[in-house]
Amino acid sequence: MASARQVLCLCALLCVPRVRCEPIRYSVAEEGESGSVVANVAEDAGLTPAQLSARRARIASPDGRQHFGLERATGRLVLAERLDREEMCGRSLTCTLAFELLLENPLQFFRVEVAVEDVNDHSPVFPEERVTFKILETSDPGSRFSVEAAQDLDVGSNSIQAYTIAPENDYFSVFIRKRSEVDMHVELVLEKPLDREEQPELLFSLIATDGGSPPRSGTTQIHIVILDVNDNTPIFTQDMYVDLVLESAPTGSVVLRVVATDPDVGVNGDISYRFSQAVSESQLPFTIDTLSGEIRVTKPLDFETTQKYEISVRAIDGGDLSALCKVLVEVLDVNDNAPEVVVSSFSSPLPENTEPGTLVALFAVRDRDSGVNGEISCALEDQLSFSLRPAYKNYYELVTVSAMDREETAQYLVVITAADEGSPPLTTTQTFTVDISDVNDNAPVFSQTSYTMYVRENNIPGVLVGAVSAVDSDAGLNAKVTYSLSPVHPTEQDPCSCISVNSENGHVFVLRPLDYEQVRQLEVLVSATDAGSPPLSTNVTVRLLVVDENDNAPLVLHPAQDSSPPSSELVPASADVGDLVTKVVAVDADSGQNSWLSFHLLRATDPGLFAVGSQNGEVRLRRPVTERDAVKQKLEVLVRDNGRPPLSATAALSVLLLNGLSQEHLPQQELAVQDEDSSLTMYLIVSLVFVSLLFLTSVAAFVVCKVCKRKDLKGGHVLYGTGNLQSSLAAGAAAGTLPHAYCYEINLTTGLGNSEFKFLKPILPSVPPQHSGTGRGVADTEDFPPVPNSMGDAALDISGTPSVGHFNGFPFN
């Protein structure tokens, strides 16, 4: 097949980045085989085959029918099917197939027009194989008799060019009158009078020949019957009737009426009408009334299928004389076709980080109606994230205009409305469902800004104490959250090893028992991390508070329970009711109500002599000391906490009742303590006492008094320490009985009948007298060694545990 390529515009000079100004034109002969090469469209468009493939070049036809194909590898335009010009364009003188060569990235169009050239592949065909004319013998030479012209589907020089008669005769010739390029009026012209008696009928062939090479021809038989009498043929009022009809005309409506007259009378003047046999009445959407000549609609009309109908109507009188006329019915378009939306490409889903201006869809709109009924406008319905952008001719681009957020809107329903300009307008909607794919742009968010959890001390290992929860508004793996522990401070290497968090559900466990007395609270960071790429994470502080359990018994600090023998407290005989003997000091390592301590007198030598304060542990006299009371009193104090169940401890006390000491002897011994650690100092003091005659009498009296008391004490040993003298000294000073609080040692012996005091330096300032007898002092923490006892076995050494009592009205320790 030979194809002539006609490119009517300079492709290289006139093409623009998106749309070529002038189309690329080619021509191809009809009836070519499928796959035949038309032209190299890539070369004419200034493109390379590689560009065609890379930019996904394709052919877009307005009617959706693909007559041609594109070979991307070579850039050649080939026939996709066998072309039949007569089927596609009918009798039209020109037959052009238009389409677009569409390229993407960037979007570009090339308009291509291919003219289909006619070949002489059809012979002329007469409507009837045999035509009979009944002609009066009285017909004058020059009379004309119309013959239905032959039809040739080819056009131009391949259409009918001449009519001839074979065999030639002397009676008739052929006269041709062109009405248009494709329409001829053929008449047989009577050349000489007829004589029925000489020849009642004639039979010859009428041959139509086209101008093809080689030429083709068609033949019909002409049968002339010579009649006698009826010498007038019907005559139409017009050679051609033209009328317009709406394609919406209802069935049965009258289109037009043809009228023919015959001057004859009687049967020869009666005229009947019928359609020419050239077109079967069953193929037409019309019918004609044989008597009135009215042409009516019998089927629905469709402008988009057929725009006009050419019909031949024959009028026949009673003498079988006839005449022909042409009827042209033009169908007017009404707006009966809604616009069509043809999608060329569509991209979904879109990532939520898609940039504004991204092409989402490319589509074309078309309307089969014509004129204003075929003019289309497109619009978006209530959409702020997308916009329409005209691309080329009837093509539109759907593009994004703003950033997407899948967490806000995961799917968009983009409704495009295409409306024509008809009255009333018809519309078509096209819905694009645009899904938004997730991007990991959201970190997990905890349900609380911080978490506080509680665990009881001495917990079992692995106990569940609570859970953290975080959600990620992303989807899929980007929303899958795992939990882990992170160091609280950047300098820490590892998080706390005693707390664990389940990576899947956020449950928090304590892995080992905790001791409230060692650790009261722990603080860790829990990190929630999603599975995106790159992963995003969020930290939250988890504070674990250890709840105290009553697991520690009270601890007695004073009097010390590990000394052997136990220390004793001295109570002078002059002590009043309510005077403080000593104080039990205890602590509990627990907290809260578990550490609230109460004191109870559990046992005593004389239970009625002493009372113990339940809240402060102070041991006081309940009644005055009498001579009948045992000198040595033993007490056992129960210290109990307020836990559930309660725990307790006991404190053992020893109290010595000093019945022989009087209040007057103590004020005479107002010597300062010089050096309690040096035995030499003690001997010097004793030597001075004996040397000085001034003090000899006083010392002798004092020794006699102590010898008397020795018999009652039975050699008992009482030890007073210097570390716990604070409260009793302060009490005595506050009462105003001593100018200063003193720390001193007293030794009583039973064998030699004398006693001695060792006065040491004052350790507290005087307390103002207006304060009552509960003032406190601070004891020296240095332990004093006992004074060497050379006077006997039994010695009273006051240098150990603190005790408060009254000795002849003086508070002392």
CSV table of C-alpha atoms in Angstrom, one decimal, residues 264-670:
chain,number,residue,atom,x,y,z
A,264,ASP,CA,-55.9,14.4,-17.5
A,265,VAL,CA,-59.3,13.5,-16.2
A,266,GLY,CA,-60.8,10.4,-14.9
A,267,VAL,CA,-58.6,7.5,-14.1
A,268,ASN,CA,-55.7,9.1,-16.0
A,269,GLY,CA,-55.8,12.1,-13.6
A,270,ASP,CA,-55.9,10.1,-10.3
A,271,ILE,CA,-52.4,10.3,-8.7
A,272,SER,CA,-50.9,8.1,-6.1
A,273,TYR,CA,-47.6,8.6,-4.2
A,274,ARG,CA,-45.0,6.2,-3.1
A,275,PHE,CA,-41.3,6.2,-2.2
A,276,SER,CA,-38.9,5.2,-4.9
A,277,GLN,CA,-37.7,1.6,-4.7
A,278,ALA,CA,-34.2,3.0,-4.4
A,279,VAL,CA,-34.7,3.1,-0.6
A,280,SER,CA,-36.8,0.5,1.3
A,281,GLU,CA,-39.5,2.0,3.3
A,282,SER,CA,-38.6,-0.2,6.2
A,283,GLN,CA,-35.2,1.5,6.4
A,284,LEU,CA,-36.7,5.0,6.6
A,285,PRO,CA,-38.1,6.5,9.8
A,286,PHE,CA,-40.9,8.0,7.5
A,287,THR,CA,-44.0,6.8,5.7
A,288,ILE,CA,-46.0,8.5,2.9
A,289,ASP,CA,-49.7,8.6,2.5
A,290,THR,CA,-50.5,7.3,-1.0
A,291,LEU,CA,-53.4,9.6,-1.5
A,292,SER,CA,-52.5,12.8,0.3
A,293,GLY,CA,-48.7,12.7,-0.2
A,294,GLU,CA,-48.1,13.5,3.5
A,295,ILE,CA,-44.8,12.2,4.9
A,296,ARG,CA,-45.0,11.3,8.6
A,297,VAL,CA,-42.5,10.2,11.3
A,298,THR,CA,-42.7,6.4,12.0
A,299,LYS,CA,-39.5,6.0,14.2
A,300,PRO,CA,-37.6,8.1,16.7
A,301,LEU,CA,-35.1,10.4,14.9
A,302,ASP,CA,-31.5,10.7,16.1
A,303,PHE,CA,-29.5,13.7,14.9
A,304,GLU,CA,-26.3,12.1,16.1
A,305,THR,CA,-26.9,9.1,13.8
A,306,THR,CA,-28.4,10.8,10.7
A,307,GLN,CA,-28.5,14.6,10.1
A,308,LYS,CA,-30.6,14.5,6.9
A,309,TYR,CA,-32.6,12.2,4.7
A,310,GLU,CA,-32.8,12.3,0.9
A,311,ILE,CA,-35.9,10.6,-0.4
A,312,SER,CA,-37.3,10.1,-4.0
A,313,VAL,CA,-41.0,10.3,-4.2
A,314,ARG,CA,-42.8,9.0,-7.4
A,315,ALA,CA,-46.3,10.3,-8.4
A,316,ILE,CA,-48.2,7.8,-10.6
A,317,ASP,CA,-51.5,8.6,-12.4
A,318,GLY,CA,-54.2,6.1,-13.4
A,319,GLY,CA,-52.6,5.6,-16.8
A,320,ASP,CA,-49.3,4.5,-15.1
A,321,LEU,CA,-47.6,7.7,-16.0
A,322,SER,CA,-45.2,8.9,-13.3
A,323,ALA,CA,-43.0,11.7,-12.2
A,324,LEU,CA,-40.2,11.9,-9.6
A,325,CYS,CA,-39.2,14.5,-7.1
A,326,LYS,CA,-36.6,14.8,-4.4
A,327,VAL,CA,-37.5,15.3,-0.7
A,328,LEU,CA,-34.8,16.5,1.6
A,329,VAL,CA,-35.6,16.2,5.3
A,330,GLU,CA,-33.0,17.8,7.7
A,331,VAL,CA,-33.0,16.7,11.3
A,332,LEU,CA,-32.5,19.5,13.8
A,333,ASP,CA,-30.5,18.8,17.0
A,334,VAL,CA,-32.1,19.0,20.4
A,335,ASN,CA,-30.2,18.7,23.6
A,336,ASP,CA,-30.9,15.0,24.2
A,337,ASN,CA,-27.4,13.8,25.0
A,338,ALA,CA,-25.7,14.4,28.3
A,339,PRO,CA,-21.9,15.2,28.3
A,340,GLU,CA,-19.5,12.3,28.5
A,341,VAL,CA,-16.4,12.1,30.6
A,342,VAL,CA,-13.6,10.0,29.2
A,343,VAL,CA,-10.8,9.4,31.8
A,344,SER,CA,-7.3,9.0,30.2
A,345,SER,CA,-5.3,8.6,33.4
A,346,PHE,CA,-6.0,8.6,37.1
A,347,SER,CA,-3.5,8.3,40.1
A,348,SER,CA,-4.7,6.9,43.4
A,349,PRO,CA,-3.6,6.6,46.2
A,350,LEU,CA,-1.6,9.8,46.7
A,351,PRO,CA,1.0,10.1,49.5
A,352,GLU,CA,-0.1,12.7,52.1
A,353,ASN,CA,3.2,14.6,51.5
A,354,THR,CA,2.2,15.2,47.8
A,355,GLU,CA,3.2,18.7,46.7
A,356,PRO,CA,0.5,21.1,45.5
A,357,GLY,CA,0.1,21.1,41.8
A,358,THR,CA,0.4,17.3,41.4
A,359,LEU,CA,-1.5,15.8,38.5
A,360,VAL,CA,-4.2,13.4,39.8
A,361,ALA,CA,-6.3,12.7,36.7
A,362,LEU,CA,-6.5,13.6,33.0
A,363,PHE,CA,-9.8,13.4,31.3
A,364,ALA,CA,-11.7,14.6,28.3
A,365,VAL,CA,-15.3,15.7,27.9
A,366,ARG,CA,-17.5,15.4,24.8
A,367,ASP,CA,-21.1,15.8,23.8
A,368,ARG,CA,-22.7,14.2,20.8
A,369,ASP,CA,-25.0,17.1,20.4
A,370,SER,CA,-24.0,20.0,18.1
A,371,GLY,CA,-23.9,23.8,18.4
A,372,VAL,CA,-24.5,25.2,21.9
A,373,ASN,CA,-25.9,21.9,22.9
A,374,GLY,CA,-22.5,20.4,22.5
A,375,GLU,CA,-20.6,23.2,24.3
A,376,ILE,CA,-19.4,21.8,27.7
A,377,SER,CA,-18.2,23.4,30.9
A,378,CYS,CA,-16.7,21.5,33.9
A,379,ALA,CA,-16.7,22.4,37.6
A,380,LEU,CA,-15.8,20.9,40.9
A,381,GLU,CA,-18.3,20.4,43.7
A,382,ASP,CA,-17.4,21.7,47.1
A,383,GLN,CA,-13.7,20.8,46.9
A,384,LEU,CA,-10.9,23.0,48.4
A,385,SER,CA,-8.0,20.5,48.0
A,386,PHE,CA,-8.3,20.1,44.2
A,387,SER,CA,-8.8,22.2,41.2
A,388,LEU,CA,-9.5,21.8,37.5
A,389,ARG,CA,-7.1,23.1,34.9
A,390,PRO,CA,-7.9,23.2,31.2
A,391,ALA,CA,-5.2,21.3,29.2
A,392,TYR,CA,-6.0,21.2,25.5
A,393,LYS,CA,-9.3,21.5,23.7
A,394,ASN,CA,-11.7,19.4,25.6
A,395,TYR,CA,-9.1,17.9,28.0
A,396,TYR,CA,-8.9,18.9,31.7
A,397,GLU,CA,-6.3,18.2,34.4
A,398,LEU,CA,-7.3,17.5,38.0
A,399,VAL,CA,-4.5,18.8,40.2
A,400,THR,CA,-3.9,19.2,44.0
A,401,VAL,CA,-3.9,22.8,45.3
A,402,SER,CA,-3.1,22.2,49.0
A,403,ALA,CA,-1.1,19.9,51.2
A,404,MET,CA,-2.8,16.6,52.2
A,405,ASP,CA,-3.2,15.3,55.7
A,406,ARG,CA,-4.3,11.7,55.9
A,407,GLU,CA,-5.0,12.0,59.6
A,408,GLU,CA,-7.5,14.7,58.9
A,409,THR,CA,-9.0,13.3,55.6
A,410,ALA,CA,-8.1,9.8,54.5
A,411,GLN,CA,-10.2,9.8,51.3
A,412,TYR,CA,-11.5,12.5,49.0
A,413,LEU,CA,-14.5,12.1,46.8
A,414,VAL,CA,-13.9,14.5,44.0
A,415,VAL,CA,-17.1,15.1,42.1
A,416,ILE,CA,-16.7,16.7,38.6
A,417,THR,CA,-19.8,18.0,36.9
A,418,ALA,CA,-19.8,18.4,33.2
A,419,ALA,CA,-22.8,20.5,31.9
A,420,ASP,CA,-23.7,21.5,28.3
A,421,GLU,CA,-25.1,24.8,27.2
A,422,GLY,CA,-28.5,23.4,26.1
A,423,SER,CA,-31.8,24.5,27.3
A,424,PRO,CA,-32.4,22.9,29.7
A,425,PRO,CA,-28.8,22.0,30.3
A,426,LEU,CA,-27.9,18.3,30.7
A,427,THR,CA,-25.2,17.3,33.2
A,428,THR,CA,-23.0,14.3,33.9
A,429,THR,CA,-21.0,13.7,37.1
A,430,GLN,CA,-17.7,11.8,37.4
A,431,THR,CA,-16.6,10.9,40.8
A,432,PHE,CA,-12.9,10.3,41.5
A,433,THR,CA,-12.2,8.5,44.8
A,434,VAL,CA,-8.7,9.7,45.8
A,435,ASP,CA,-7.2,7.7,48.6
A,436,ILE,CA,-4.5,9.3,50.7
A,437,SER,CA,-1.7,7.0,51.7
A,438,ASP,CA,0.0,7.4,55.0
A,439,VAL,CA,3.4,9.0,55.7
A,440,ASN,CA,5.0,8.7,59.1
A,441,ASP,CA,4.6,12.3,60.1
A,442,ASN,CA,3.0,11.9,63.6
A,443,ALA,CA,4.8,10.8,66.7
A,444,PRO,CA,3.0,8.6,69.3
A,445,VAL,CA,1.0,10.6,71.9
A,446,PHE,CA,0.7,9.3,75.4
A,447,SER,CA,-2.8,9.4,77.1
A,448,GLN,CA,-1.2,11.3,80.0
A,449,THR,CA,1.6,13.9,80.4
A,450,SER,CA,3.0,11.7,83.2
A,451,TYR,CA,2.1,8.6,85.1
A,452,THR,CA,2.2,7.9,88.8
A,453,MET,CA,2.1,4.3,89.9
A,454,TYR,CA,2.2,2.6,93.3
A,455,VAL,CA,3.8,-0.6,94.6
A,456,ARG,CA,3.9,-1.9,98.1
A,457,GLU,CA,7.4,-2.6,99.5
A,458,ASN,CA,8.5,-6.3,99.7
A,459,ASN,CA,6.5,-6.9,96.4
A,460,ILE,CA,6.8,-10.1,94.6
A,461,PRO,CA,9.2,-10.0,91.6
A,462,GLY,CA,7.5,-9.2,88.3
A,463,VAL,CA,4.4,-7.6,89.8
A,464,LEU,CA,2.3,-5.5,87.4
A,465,VAL,CA,1.9,-2.0,88.7
A,466,GLY,CA,0.2,-0.2,85.8
A,467,ALA,CA,0.4,0.5,82.2
A,468,VAL,CA,1.2,3.4,79.8
A,469,SER,CA,-0.7,3.9,76.6
A,470,ALA,CA,0.2,5.9,73.5
A,471,VAL,CA,-1.6,6.2,70.2
A,472,ASP,CA,-0.3,7.2,66.8
A,473,SER,CA,-2.6,8.9,64.4
A,474,ASP,CA,-0.8,7.4,61.4
A,475,ALA,CA,-1.9,4.1,59.9
A,476,GLY,CA,-0.3,0.7,59.3
A,477,LEU,CA,3.2,0.2,60.5
A,478,ASN,CA,3.5,3.9,61.0
A,479,ALA,CA,0.9,3.6,63.8
A,480,LYS,CA,2.3,0.5,65.4
A,481,VAL,CA,3.7,1.6,68.8
A,482,THR,CA,6.4,-0.2,70.8
A,483,TYR,CA,7.4,0.8,74.3
A,484,SER,CA,10.9,0.8,75.9
A,485,LEU,CA,12.7,2.3,78.8
A,486,SER,CA,15.1,5.3,78.3
A,487,PRO,CA,17.6,6.9,80.7
A,488,VAL,CA,16.1,9.7,82.7
A,489,HIS,CA,19.3,11.8,82.2
A,490,PRO,CA,21.4,11.8,79.1
A,491,THR,CA,24.5,10.9,81.1
A,492,GLU,CA,23.0,7.6,82.3
A,493,GLN,CA,24.0,4.5,80.4
A,494,ASP,CA,21.0,2.3,81.2
A,495,PRO,CA,17.6,2.8,82.7
A,496,CYS,CA,16.6,1.4,86.1
A,497,SER,CA,17.1,-2.3,86.1
A,498,CYS,CA,14.3,-3.0,88.6
A,499,ILE,CA,11.5,-1.7,86.3
A,500,SER,CA,10.5,-3.3,83.0
A,501,VAL,CA,7.9,-2.3,80.4
A,502,ASN,CA,6.1,-4.6,77.9
A,503,SER,CA,7.0,-3.5,74.5
A,504,GLU,CA,3.7,-4.5,73.0
A,505,ASN,CA,1.0,-3.3,75.5
A,506,GLY,CA,2.9,-0.9,77.8
A,507,HIS,CA,2.4,-2.9,81.0
A,508,VAL,CA,4.9,-1.8,83.7
A,509,PHE,CA,6.4,-4.4,85.9
A,510,VAL,CA,8.6,-4.3,89.0
A,511,LEU,CA,11.2,-7.0,88.6
A,512,ARG,CA,12.6,-7.3,92.2
A,513,PRO,CA,11.3,-6.5,95.7
A,514,LEU,CA,11.7,-2.9,96.9
A,515,ASP,CA,12.4,-1.7,100.4
A,516,TYR,CA,10.6,1.5,101.3
A,517,GLU,CA,13.3,2.3,103.8
A,518,GLN,CA,15.9,2.3,101.1
A,519,VAL,CA,14.0,3.5,98.0
A,520,ARG,CA,10.9,5.6,98.4
A,521,GLN,CA,10.3,6.4,94.7
A,522,LEU,CA,11.7,5.7,91.3
A,523,GLU,CA,11.5,7.8,88.2
A,524,VAL,CA,12.0,6.4,84.7
A,525,LEU,CA,11.3,7.5,81.1
A,526,VAL,CA,9.2,5.3,78.9
A,527,SER,CA,9.6,5.8,75.2
A,528,ALA,CA,6.9,5.1,72.7
A,529,THR,CA,8.3,4.5,69.2
A,530,ASP,CA,6.4,3.8,66.0
A,531,ALA,CA,7.5,1.5,63.2
A,532,GLY,CA,7.7,4.2,60.5
A,533,SER,CA,10.8,5.0,58.5
A,534,PRO,CA,12.4,6.9,60.1
A,535,PRO,CA,10.7,6.0,63.4
A,536,LEU,CA,9.3,8.8,65.6
A,537,SER,CA,9.1,8.5,69.3
A,538,THR,CA,7.8,10.3,72.4
A,539,ASN,CA,8.9,10.0,76.1
A,540,VAL,CA,6.8,10.2,79.2
A,541,THR,CA,7.9,10.2,82.8
A,542,VAL,CA,6.7,7.3,85.0
A,543,ARG,CA,7.0,7.9,88.7
A,544,LEU,CA,6.8,4.8,90.9
A,545,LEU,CA,6.0,5.4,94.5
A,546,VAL,CA,6.8,2.7,97.0
A,547,VAL,CA,4.1,2.3,99.6
A,548,ASP,CA,5.3,1.5,103.1
A,549,GLU,CA,4.5,-1.8,104.8
A,550,ASN,CA,4.9,-2.3,108.5
A,551,ASP,CA,8.0,-4.5,108.2
A,552,ASN,CA,10.2,-2.7,110.8
A,553,ALA,CA,9.8,-3.1,114.6
A,554,PRO,CA,10.5,-0.1,116.8
A,555,LEU,CA,14.2,0.4,117.8
A,556,VAL,CA,14.9,1.6,121.3
A,557,LEU,CA,17.6,4.2,121.3
A,558,HIS,CA,17.5,5.0,125.0
A,559,PRO,CA,18.1,3.4,127.4
A,560,ALA,CA,20.6,1.3,125.5
A,561,GLN,CA,19.6,-2.3,125.5
A,562,ASP,CA,23.0,-3.8,124.8
A,563,SER,CA,24.9,-2.6,127.8
A,564,SER,CA,25.9,-5.1,130.5
A,565,PRO,CA,25.0,-4.6,133.2
A,566,PRO,CA,22.1,-2.3,132.4
A,567,SER,CA,22.4,1.3,133.5
A,568,SER,CA,20.3,2.7,136.3
A,569,GLU,CA,18.5,5.9,136.9
A,570,LEU,CA,18.7,7.7,140.3
A,571,VAL,CA,15.6,9.1,141.9
A,572,PRO,CA,16.1,11.2,145.1
A,573,ALA,CA,13.8,10.7,148.0
A,574,SER,CA,12.6,14.2,147.7
A,575,ALA,CA,11.3,13.7,144.1
A,576,ASP,CA,7.7,14.9,143.7
A,577,VAL,CA,4.8,13.3,141.9
A,578,GLY,CA,5.1,13.8,138.1
A,579,ASP,CA,8.8,14.4,138.1
A,580,LEU,CA,10.6,13.0,135.1
A,581,VAL,CA,12.7,9.9,135.9
A,582,THR,CA,13.8,9.1,132.4
A,583,LYS,CA,12.6,8.9,128.9
A,584,VAL,CA,12.4,6.0,126.6
A,585,VAL,CA,13.5,7.1,123.1
A,586,ALA,CA,12.6,4.8,120.2
A,587,VAL,CA,12.4,5.1,116.4
A,588,ASP,CA,10.7,3.2,113.7
A,589,ALA,CA,12.1,3.0,110.2
A,590,ASP,CA,8.7,2.8,108.6
A,591,SER,CA,6.6,5.9,107.8
A,592,GLY,CA,3.1,7.2,108.3
A,593,GLN,CA,1.0,5.4,110.8
A,594,ASN,CA,3.4,2.5,110.7
A,595,SER,CA,5.9,4.8,112.5
A,596,TRP,CA,3.5,6.2,115.1
A,597,LEU,CA,4.8,4.8,118.4
A,598,SER,CA,3.0,4.3,121.7
A,599,PHE,CA,4.6,3.4,125.0
A,600,HIS,CA,3.1,1.1,127.7
A,601,LEU,CA,4.4,0.0,131.0
A,602,LEU,CA,4.6,-3.8,130.6
A,603,ARG,CA,6.1,-4.8,133.9
A,604,ALA,CA,7.5,-3.0,137.0
A,605,THR,CA,8.8,-3.9,140.5
A,606,ASP,CA,6.1,-1.6,141.8
A,607,PRO,CA,3.6,-0.8,139.0
A,608,GLY,CA,2.0,1.9,141.0
A,609,LEU,CA,5.2,4.0,141.5
A,610,PHE,CA,5.9,4.9,137.9
A,611,ALA,CA,3.8,6.0,134.9
A,612,VAL,CA,4.8,6.0,131.2
A,613,GLY,CA,3.6,8.6,128.7
A,614,SER,CA,1.9,6.7,125.9
A,615,GLN,CA,2.9,9.3,123.3
A,616,ASN,CA,6.3,10.5,124.4
A,617,GLY,CA,7.7,7.6,126.4
A,618,GLU,CA,8.5,9.7,129.5
A,619,VAL,CA,8.7,7.8,132.8
A,620,ARG,CA,7.4,9.9,135.7
A,621,LEU,CA,6.6,9.3,139.3
A,622,ARG,CA,3.0,8.5,140.0
A,623,ARG,CA,3.4,8.9,143.8
A,624,PRO,CA,6.1,10.1,146.3
A,625,VAL,CA,8.9,7.8,147.1
A,626,THR,CA,8.6,6.2,150.6
A,627,GLU,CA,11.1,4.3,152.7
A,628,ARG,CA,9.1,1.1,152.1
A,629,ASP,CA,9.9,1.2,148.4
A,630,ALA,CA,12.6,-1.1,147.2
A,631,VAL,CA,15.8,0.8,146.4
A,632,LYS,CA,16.2,-0.9,143.1
A,633,GLN,CA,13.2,-0.7,140.8
A,634,LYS,CA,13.1,-2.6,137.5
A,635,LEU,CA,10.7,-1.6,134.7
A,636,GLU,CA,10.0,-3.0,131.3
A,637,VAL,CA,8.4,-0.6,128.8
A,638,LEU,CA,6.6,-1.9,125.7
A,639,VAL,CA,7.1,0.2,122.5
A,640,ARG,CA,4.5,-0.6,119.8
A,641,ASP,CA,3.9,1.0,116.4
A,642,ASN,CA,0.5,1.6,114.8
A,643,GLY,CA,0.9,-0.8,111.8
A,644,ARG,CA,-1.4,-3.6,110.8
A,645,PRO,CA,-0.4,-5.9,112.3
A,646,PRO,CA,1.5,-3.9,114.9
A,647,LEU,CA,5.2,-4.6,115.7
A,648,SER,CA,6.7,-3.9,119.1
A,649,ALA,CA,9.9,-3.8,121.2
A,650,THR,CA,10.7,-3.7,124.9
A,651,ALA,CA,13.0,-1.5,126.9
A,652,ALA,CA,14.4,-2.6,130.2
A,653,LEU,CA,15.0,0.1,132.8
A,654,SER,CA,16.6,0.1,136.2
A,655,VAL,CA,15.9,2.9,138.8
A,656,LEU,CA,17.7,3.4,142.1
A,657,LEU,CA,15.8,5.3,144.9
A,658,LEU,CA,18.2,7.5,146.8
A,659,ASN,CA,16.6,7.8,150.2
A,660,GLY,CA,19.7,9.0,152.2
A,661,LEU,CA,20.8,12.0,150.2
A,662,SER,CA,19.4,15.4,151.3
A,663,GLN,CA,18.8,18.5,149.3
A,664,GLU,CA,21.2,20.7,151.4
A,665,HIS,CA,24.4,18.8,150.6
A,666,LEU,CA,24.4,19.4,146.9
A,667,PRO,CA,24.6,23.2,146.8
A,668,GLN,CA,27.9,23.1,148.7
A,669,GLN,CA,29.7,21.3,146.0
A,670,GLU,CA,29.9,24.1,143.4
